[in-house]
Tab-separated table of C-alpha atoms in Angstrom:
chain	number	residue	atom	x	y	z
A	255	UNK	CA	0.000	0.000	0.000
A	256	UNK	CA	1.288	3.025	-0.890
A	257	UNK	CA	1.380	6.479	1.214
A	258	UNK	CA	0.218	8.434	-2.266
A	259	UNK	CA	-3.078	6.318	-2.578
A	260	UNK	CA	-4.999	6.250	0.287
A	261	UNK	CA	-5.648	9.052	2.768
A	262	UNK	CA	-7.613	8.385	5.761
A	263	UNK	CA	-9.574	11.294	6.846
A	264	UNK	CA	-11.023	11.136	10.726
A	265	UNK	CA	-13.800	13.611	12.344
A	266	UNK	CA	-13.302	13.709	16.020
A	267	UNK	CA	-15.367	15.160	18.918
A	268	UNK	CA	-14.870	14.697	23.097
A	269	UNK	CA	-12.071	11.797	22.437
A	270	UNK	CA	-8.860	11.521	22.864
A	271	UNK	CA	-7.501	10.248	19.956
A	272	UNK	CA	-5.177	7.191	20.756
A	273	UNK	CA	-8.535	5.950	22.811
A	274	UNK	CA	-11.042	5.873	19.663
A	275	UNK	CA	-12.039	2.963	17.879
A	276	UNK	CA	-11.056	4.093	14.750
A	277	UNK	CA	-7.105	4.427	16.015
A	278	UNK	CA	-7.278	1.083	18.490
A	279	UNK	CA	-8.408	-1.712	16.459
A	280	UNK	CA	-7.111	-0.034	12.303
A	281	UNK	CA	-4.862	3.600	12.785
A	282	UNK	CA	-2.700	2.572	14.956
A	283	UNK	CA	-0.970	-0.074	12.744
A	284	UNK	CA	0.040	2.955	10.486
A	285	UNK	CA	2.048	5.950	12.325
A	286	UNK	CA	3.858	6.432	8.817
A	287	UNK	CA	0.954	6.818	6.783
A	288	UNK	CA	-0.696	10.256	6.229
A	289	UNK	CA	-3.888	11.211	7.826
A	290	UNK	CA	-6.265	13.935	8.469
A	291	UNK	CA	-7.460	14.296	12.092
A	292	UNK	CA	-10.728	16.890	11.979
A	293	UNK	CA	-10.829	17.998	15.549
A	294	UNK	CA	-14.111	19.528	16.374
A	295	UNK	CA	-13.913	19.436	20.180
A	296	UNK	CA	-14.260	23.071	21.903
A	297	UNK	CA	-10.344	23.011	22.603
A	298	UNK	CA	-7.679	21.415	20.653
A	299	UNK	CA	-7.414	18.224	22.994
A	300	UNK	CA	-5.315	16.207	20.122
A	301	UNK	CA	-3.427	19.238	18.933
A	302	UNK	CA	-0.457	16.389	21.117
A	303	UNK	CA	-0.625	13.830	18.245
A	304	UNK	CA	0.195	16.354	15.375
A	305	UNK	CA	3.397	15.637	13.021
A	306	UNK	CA	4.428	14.804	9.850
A	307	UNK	CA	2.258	12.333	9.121
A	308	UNK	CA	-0.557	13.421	11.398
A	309	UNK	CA	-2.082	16.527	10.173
A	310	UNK	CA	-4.743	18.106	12.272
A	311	UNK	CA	-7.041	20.904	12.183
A	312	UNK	CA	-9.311	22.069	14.774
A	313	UNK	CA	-12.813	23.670	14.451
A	314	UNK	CA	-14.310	24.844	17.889
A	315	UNK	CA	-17.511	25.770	16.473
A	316	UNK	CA	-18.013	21.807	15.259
A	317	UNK	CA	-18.270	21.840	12.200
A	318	UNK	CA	-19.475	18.447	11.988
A	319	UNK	CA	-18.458	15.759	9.713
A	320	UNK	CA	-19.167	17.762	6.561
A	321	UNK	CA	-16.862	20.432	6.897
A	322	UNK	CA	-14.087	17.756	8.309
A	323	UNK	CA	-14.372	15.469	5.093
A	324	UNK	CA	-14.074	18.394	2.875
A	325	UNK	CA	-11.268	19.811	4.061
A	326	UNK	CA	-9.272	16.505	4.446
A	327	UNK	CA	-10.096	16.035	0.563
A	328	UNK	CA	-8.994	19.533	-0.070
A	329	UNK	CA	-6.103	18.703	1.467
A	330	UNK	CA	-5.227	15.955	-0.015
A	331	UNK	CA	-5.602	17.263	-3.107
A	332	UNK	CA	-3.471	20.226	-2.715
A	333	UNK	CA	-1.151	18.765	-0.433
A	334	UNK	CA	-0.191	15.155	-1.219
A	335	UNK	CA	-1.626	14.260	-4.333
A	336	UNK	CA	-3.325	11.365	-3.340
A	337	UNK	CA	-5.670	8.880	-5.236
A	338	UNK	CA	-8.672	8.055	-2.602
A	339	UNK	CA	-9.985	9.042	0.953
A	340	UNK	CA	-11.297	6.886	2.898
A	341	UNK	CA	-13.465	8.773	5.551
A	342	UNK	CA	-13.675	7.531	9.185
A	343	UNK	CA	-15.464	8.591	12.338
A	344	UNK	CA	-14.116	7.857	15.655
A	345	UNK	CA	-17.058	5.416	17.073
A	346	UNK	CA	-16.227	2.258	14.296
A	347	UNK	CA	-14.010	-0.690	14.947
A	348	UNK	CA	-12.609	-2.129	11.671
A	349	UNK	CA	-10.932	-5.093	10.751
A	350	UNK	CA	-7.056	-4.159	11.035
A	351	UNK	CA	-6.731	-5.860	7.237
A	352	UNK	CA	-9.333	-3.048	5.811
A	353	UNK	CA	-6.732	-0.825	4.149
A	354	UNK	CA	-5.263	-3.476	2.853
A	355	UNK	CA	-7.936	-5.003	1.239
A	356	UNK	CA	-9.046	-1.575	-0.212
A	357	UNK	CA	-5.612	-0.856	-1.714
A	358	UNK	CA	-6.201	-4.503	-2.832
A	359	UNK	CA	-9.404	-4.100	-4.684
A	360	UNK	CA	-8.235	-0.666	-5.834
A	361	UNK	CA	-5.240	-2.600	-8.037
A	362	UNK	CA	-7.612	-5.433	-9.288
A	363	UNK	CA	-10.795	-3.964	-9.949
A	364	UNK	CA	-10.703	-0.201	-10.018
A	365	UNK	CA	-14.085	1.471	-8.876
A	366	UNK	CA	-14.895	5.173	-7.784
A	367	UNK	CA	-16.413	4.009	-4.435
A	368	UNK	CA	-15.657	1.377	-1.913
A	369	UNK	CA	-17.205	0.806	1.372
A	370	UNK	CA	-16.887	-2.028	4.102
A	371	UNK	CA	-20.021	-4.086	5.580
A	372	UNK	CA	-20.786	-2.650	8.806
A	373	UNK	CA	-22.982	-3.986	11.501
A	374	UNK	CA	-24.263	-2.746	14.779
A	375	UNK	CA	-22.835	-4.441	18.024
A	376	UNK	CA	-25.425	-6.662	17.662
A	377	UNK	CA	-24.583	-8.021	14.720
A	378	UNK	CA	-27.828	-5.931	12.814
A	379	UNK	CA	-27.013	-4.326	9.573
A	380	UNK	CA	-25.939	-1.007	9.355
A	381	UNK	CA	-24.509	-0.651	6.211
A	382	UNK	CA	-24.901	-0.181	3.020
A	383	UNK	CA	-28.394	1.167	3.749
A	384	UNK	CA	-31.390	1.338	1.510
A	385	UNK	CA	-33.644	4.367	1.501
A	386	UNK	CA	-37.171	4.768	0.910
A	387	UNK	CA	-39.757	6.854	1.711
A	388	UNK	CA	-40.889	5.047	4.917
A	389	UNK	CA	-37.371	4.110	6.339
A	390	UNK	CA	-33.689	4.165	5.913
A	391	UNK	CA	-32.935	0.481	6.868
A	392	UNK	CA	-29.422	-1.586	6.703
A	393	UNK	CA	-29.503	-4.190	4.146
A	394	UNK	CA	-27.489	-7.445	5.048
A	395	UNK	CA	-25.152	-8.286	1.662
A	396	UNK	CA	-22.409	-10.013	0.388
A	397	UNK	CA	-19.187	-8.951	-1.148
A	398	UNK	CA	-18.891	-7.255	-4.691
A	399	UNK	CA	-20.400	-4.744	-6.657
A	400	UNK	CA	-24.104	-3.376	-5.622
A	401	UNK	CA	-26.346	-0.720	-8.006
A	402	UNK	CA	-25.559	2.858	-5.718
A	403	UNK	CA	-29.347	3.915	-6.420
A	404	UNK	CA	-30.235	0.777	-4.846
A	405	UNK	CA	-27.526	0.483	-1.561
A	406	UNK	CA	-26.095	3.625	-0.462
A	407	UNK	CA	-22.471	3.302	2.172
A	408	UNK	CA	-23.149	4.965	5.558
A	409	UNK	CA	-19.802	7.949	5.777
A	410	UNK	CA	-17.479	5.680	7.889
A	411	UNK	CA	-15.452	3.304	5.973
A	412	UNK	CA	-16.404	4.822	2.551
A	413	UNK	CA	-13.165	4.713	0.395
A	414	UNK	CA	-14.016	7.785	-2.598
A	415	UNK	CA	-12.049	8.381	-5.337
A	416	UNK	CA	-10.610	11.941	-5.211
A	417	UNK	CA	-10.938	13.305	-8.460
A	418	UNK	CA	-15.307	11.922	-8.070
A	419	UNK	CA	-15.451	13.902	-4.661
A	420	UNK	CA	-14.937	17.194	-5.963
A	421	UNK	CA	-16.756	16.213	-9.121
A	422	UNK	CA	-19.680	15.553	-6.590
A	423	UNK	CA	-19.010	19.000	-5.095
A	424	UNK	CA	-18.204	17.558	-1.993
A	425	UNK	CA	-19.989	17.385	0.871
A	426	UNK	CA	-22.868	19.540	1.558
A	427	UNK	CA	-21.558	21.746	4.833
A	428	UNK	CA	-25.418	23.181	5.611
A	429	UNK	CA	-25.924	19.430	6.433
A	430	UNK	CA	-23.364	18.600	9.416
A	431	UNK	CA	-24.418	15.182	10.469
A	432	UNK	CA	-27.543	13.444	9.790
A	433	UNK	CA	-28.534	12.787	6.005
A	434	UNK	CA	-25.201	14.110	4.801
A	435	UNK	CA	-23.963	10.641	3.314
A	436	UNK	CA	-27.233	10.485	1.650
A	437	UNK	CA	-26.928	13.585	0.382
A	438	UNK	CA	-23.617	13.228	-0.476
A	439	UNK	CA	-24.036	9.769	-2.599
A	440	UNK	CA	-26.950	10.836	-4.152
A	441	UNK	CA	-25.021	13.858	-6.255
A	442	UNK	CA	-22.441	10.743	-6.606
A	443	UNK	CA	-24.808	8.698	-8.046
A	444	UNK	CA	-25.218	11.374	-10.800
A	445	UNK	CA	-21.842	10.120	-12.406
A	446	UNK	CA	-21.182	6.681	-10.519
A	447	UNK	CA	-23.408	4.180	-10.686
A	448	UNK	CA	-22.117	1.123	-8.917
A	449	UNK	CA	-19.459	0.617	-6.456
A	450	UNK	CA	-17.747	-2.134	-4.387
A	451	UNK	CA	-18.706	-3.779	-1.037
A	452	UNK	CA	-15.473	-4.796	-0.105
A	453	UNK	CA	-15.079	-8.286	2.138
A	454	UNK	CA	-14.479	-6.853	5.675
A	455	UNK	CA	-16.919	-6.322	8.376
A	456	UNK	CA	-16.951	-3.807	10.646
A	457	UNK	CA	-18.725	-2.639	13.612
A	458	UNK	CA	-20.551	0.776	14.787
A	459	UNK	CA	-21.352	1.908	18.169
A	460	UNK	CA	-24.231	3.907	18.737
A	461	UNK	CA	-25.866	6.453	21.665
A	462	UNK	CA	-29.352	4.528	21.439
A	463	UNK	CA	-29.160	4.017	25.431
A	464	UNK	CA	-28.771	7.671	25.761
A	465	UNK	CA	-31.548	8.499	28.850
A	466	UNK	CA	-31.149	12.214	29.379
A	467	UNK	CA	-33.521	14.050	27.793
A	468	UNK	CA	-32.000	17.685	27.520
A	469	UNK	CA	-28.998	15.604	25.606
A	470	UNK	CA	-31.353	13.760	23.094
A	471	UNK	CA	-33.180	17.232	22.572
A	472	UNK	CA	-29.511	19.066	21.429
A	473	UNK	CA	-29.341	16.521	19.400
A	474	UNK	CA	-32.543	16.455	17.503
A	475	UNK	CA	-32.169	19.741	17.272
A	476	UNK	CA	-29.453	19.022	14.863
A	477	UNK	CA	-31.708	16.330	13.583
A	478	UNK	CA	-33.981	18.604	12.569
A	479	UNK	CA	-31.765	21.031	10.888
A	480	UNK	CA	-30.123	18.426	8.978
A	481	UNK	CA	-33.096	17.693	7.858
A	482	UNK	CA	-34.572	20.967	6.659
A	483	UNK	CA	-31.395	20.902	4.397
A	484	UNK	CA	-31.711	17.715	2.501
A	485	UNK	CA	-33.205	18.357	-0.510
A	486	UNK	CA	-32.442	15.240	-2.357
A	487	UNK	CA	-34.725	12.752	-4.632
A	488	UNK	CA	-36.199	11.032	-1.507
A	489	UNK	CA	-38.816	12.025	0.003
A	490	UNK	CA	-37.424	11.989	4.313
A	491	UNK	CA	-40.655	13.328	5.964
A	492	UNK	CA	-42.087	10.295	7.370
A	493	UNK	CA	-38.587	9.184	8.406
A	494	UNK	CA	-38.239	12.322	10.300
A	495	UNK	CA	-41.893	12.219	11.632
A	496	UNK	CA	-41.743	9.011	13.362
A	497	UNK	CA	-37.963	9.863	14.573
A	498	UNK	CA	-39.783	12.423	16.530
A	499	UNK	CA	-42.868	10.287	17.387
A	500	UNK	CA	-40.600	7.668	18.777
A	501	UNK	CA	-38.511	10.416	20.906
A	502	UNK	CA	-41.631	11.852	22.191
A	503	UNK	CA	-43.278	8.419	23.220
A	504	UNK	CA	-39.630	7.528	25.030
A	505	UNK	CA	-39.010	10.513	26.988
A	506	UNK	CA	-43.087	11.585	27.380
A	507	UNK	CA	-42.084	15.116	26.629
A	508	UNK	CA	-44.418	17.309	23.894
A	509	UNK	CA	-41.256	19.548	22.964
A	510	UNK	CA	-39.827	17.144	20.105
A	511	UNK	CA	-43.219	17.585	18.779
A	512	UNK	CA	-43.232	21.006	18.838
A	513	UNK	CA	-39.931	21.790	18.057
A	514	UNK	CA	-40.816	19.174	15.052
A	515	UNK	CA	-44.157	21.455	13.713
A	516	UNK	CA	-42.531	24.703	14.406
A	517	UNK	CA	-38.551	24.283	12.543
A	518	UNK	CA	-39.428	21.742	10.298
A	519	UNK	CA	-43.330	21.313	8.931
A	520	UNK	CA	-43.721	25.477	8.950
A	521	UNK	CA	-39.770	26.556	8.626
């Protein structure tokens, strides 16, 4: 694998780095290797790991994942010339192999897009996802190439070829979190139709036993935002409306609702 082909870019919030799962269980195997590190904590709390290879930028005002994955492919395209990023998020444990295997599939069967299976803890499928206008449900699937209209890659593990990103325009920065994938792929899918589910498995923790209730409103307040700025081919409304139905029934508080009607059915 080569340091000029693949350029791992990694949004981080609250964590110290050397403690995520991204850098325990792949990162760590490859000090050498260049990498973006997209700080968006409120102070610069792995500012420590920077070097040569590391290069890290910090955003206090968060700007989410968006902003993070576009200016790691900016900067790998300016900066070291490289072929593919490969976008990571600090909550997924990968197979240690996975760059391997991508740089792998990149020499034998060239694609624009590759993107690892990932399940939940549980061993549910998260990824690739398919998207209707009822749900956006993880599809369990084999190995190899898969339609991109039909299954869409989740952000984390998501190997893009550089010279399709900014084709694609990048990522959409109005959307910082939720939807921004499918936002993302959709444009994709404009020029790219099919890409490859490569064979390695990975694994995504999630904040579903989250129980305070100011916390889970923060966050659907970003939710919601997100949402107001998707404008893509698929219709998200129910998938939003029963987000907030099933927030409301779990914490028995109106304001989701109502914070629901007034920023997002009459924004």
């Amino acid at each position: 694998m080569t340091n000029d082909l693949l350029l791992p870019v990694v949004i981080i919030y609250q964590e110290d780095y050397h403690n995520s799962n991204i850098y325990k269980s792949l990162l760590c195997k490859y000090d050498n290797m260049h990498v973006v590190l997209y700080d968006n904590s409120p102070t610069p709390i792995n500012e420590k790991y920077s070097s040569p290879y590391l290069h890290y930028f910090h955003n206090p005002e968060n700007g989410g994942v968006t902003a993070g994955y576009n200016k790691g492919a900016d900067f790998g395209a300016s900066r070291l010339n490289v072929q593919y990023v490969v976008l990571f998020d600090q909550d997924t444990q990968f197979e240690g192999e996975y760059l391997e295997k991508l740089s792998t599939e990149i020499g034998r069967n060239p694609y624009d897009i590759y993107a690892p299976v990932i399940k939940t803890k549980k061993g549910g499928a998260c990824s690739p996802v398919r998207v209707s206008p009822l749900s956006i449900r993880g599809i369990h699937i084999q190995p190899g190439v898969v339609p991109l209209t039909e299954y869409k890659p989740i952000n984390s593990g998501a190997c893009i070829k550089l010279e399709s990103f900014m084709n694609a325009g990048g990522y959409n920065e109005d959307i910082k979190l939720d939807f921004a994938d499918f936002d993302f792929f959709e444009r994709l899918n404009k020029t790219v139709s099919t890409y490859m589910i490569v064979d390695s498995v990975a694994y995504q923790s999630f904040s579903n036993e989250e129980k305070d209730s100011l916390r889970l409103f923060n966050r659907f307040r970003q939710y919601i935002l997100d949402a107001s700025h998707f404008h893509g081919s698929h219709s998200i409304w129910f998938i939003v409306l029963r987000h907030t139905l099933a927030l409301t029934l779990r914490t028995k508080e109106l304001r989701f609702i109502t914070y629901y009607i007034s920023k997002y059915i009459f924004r």
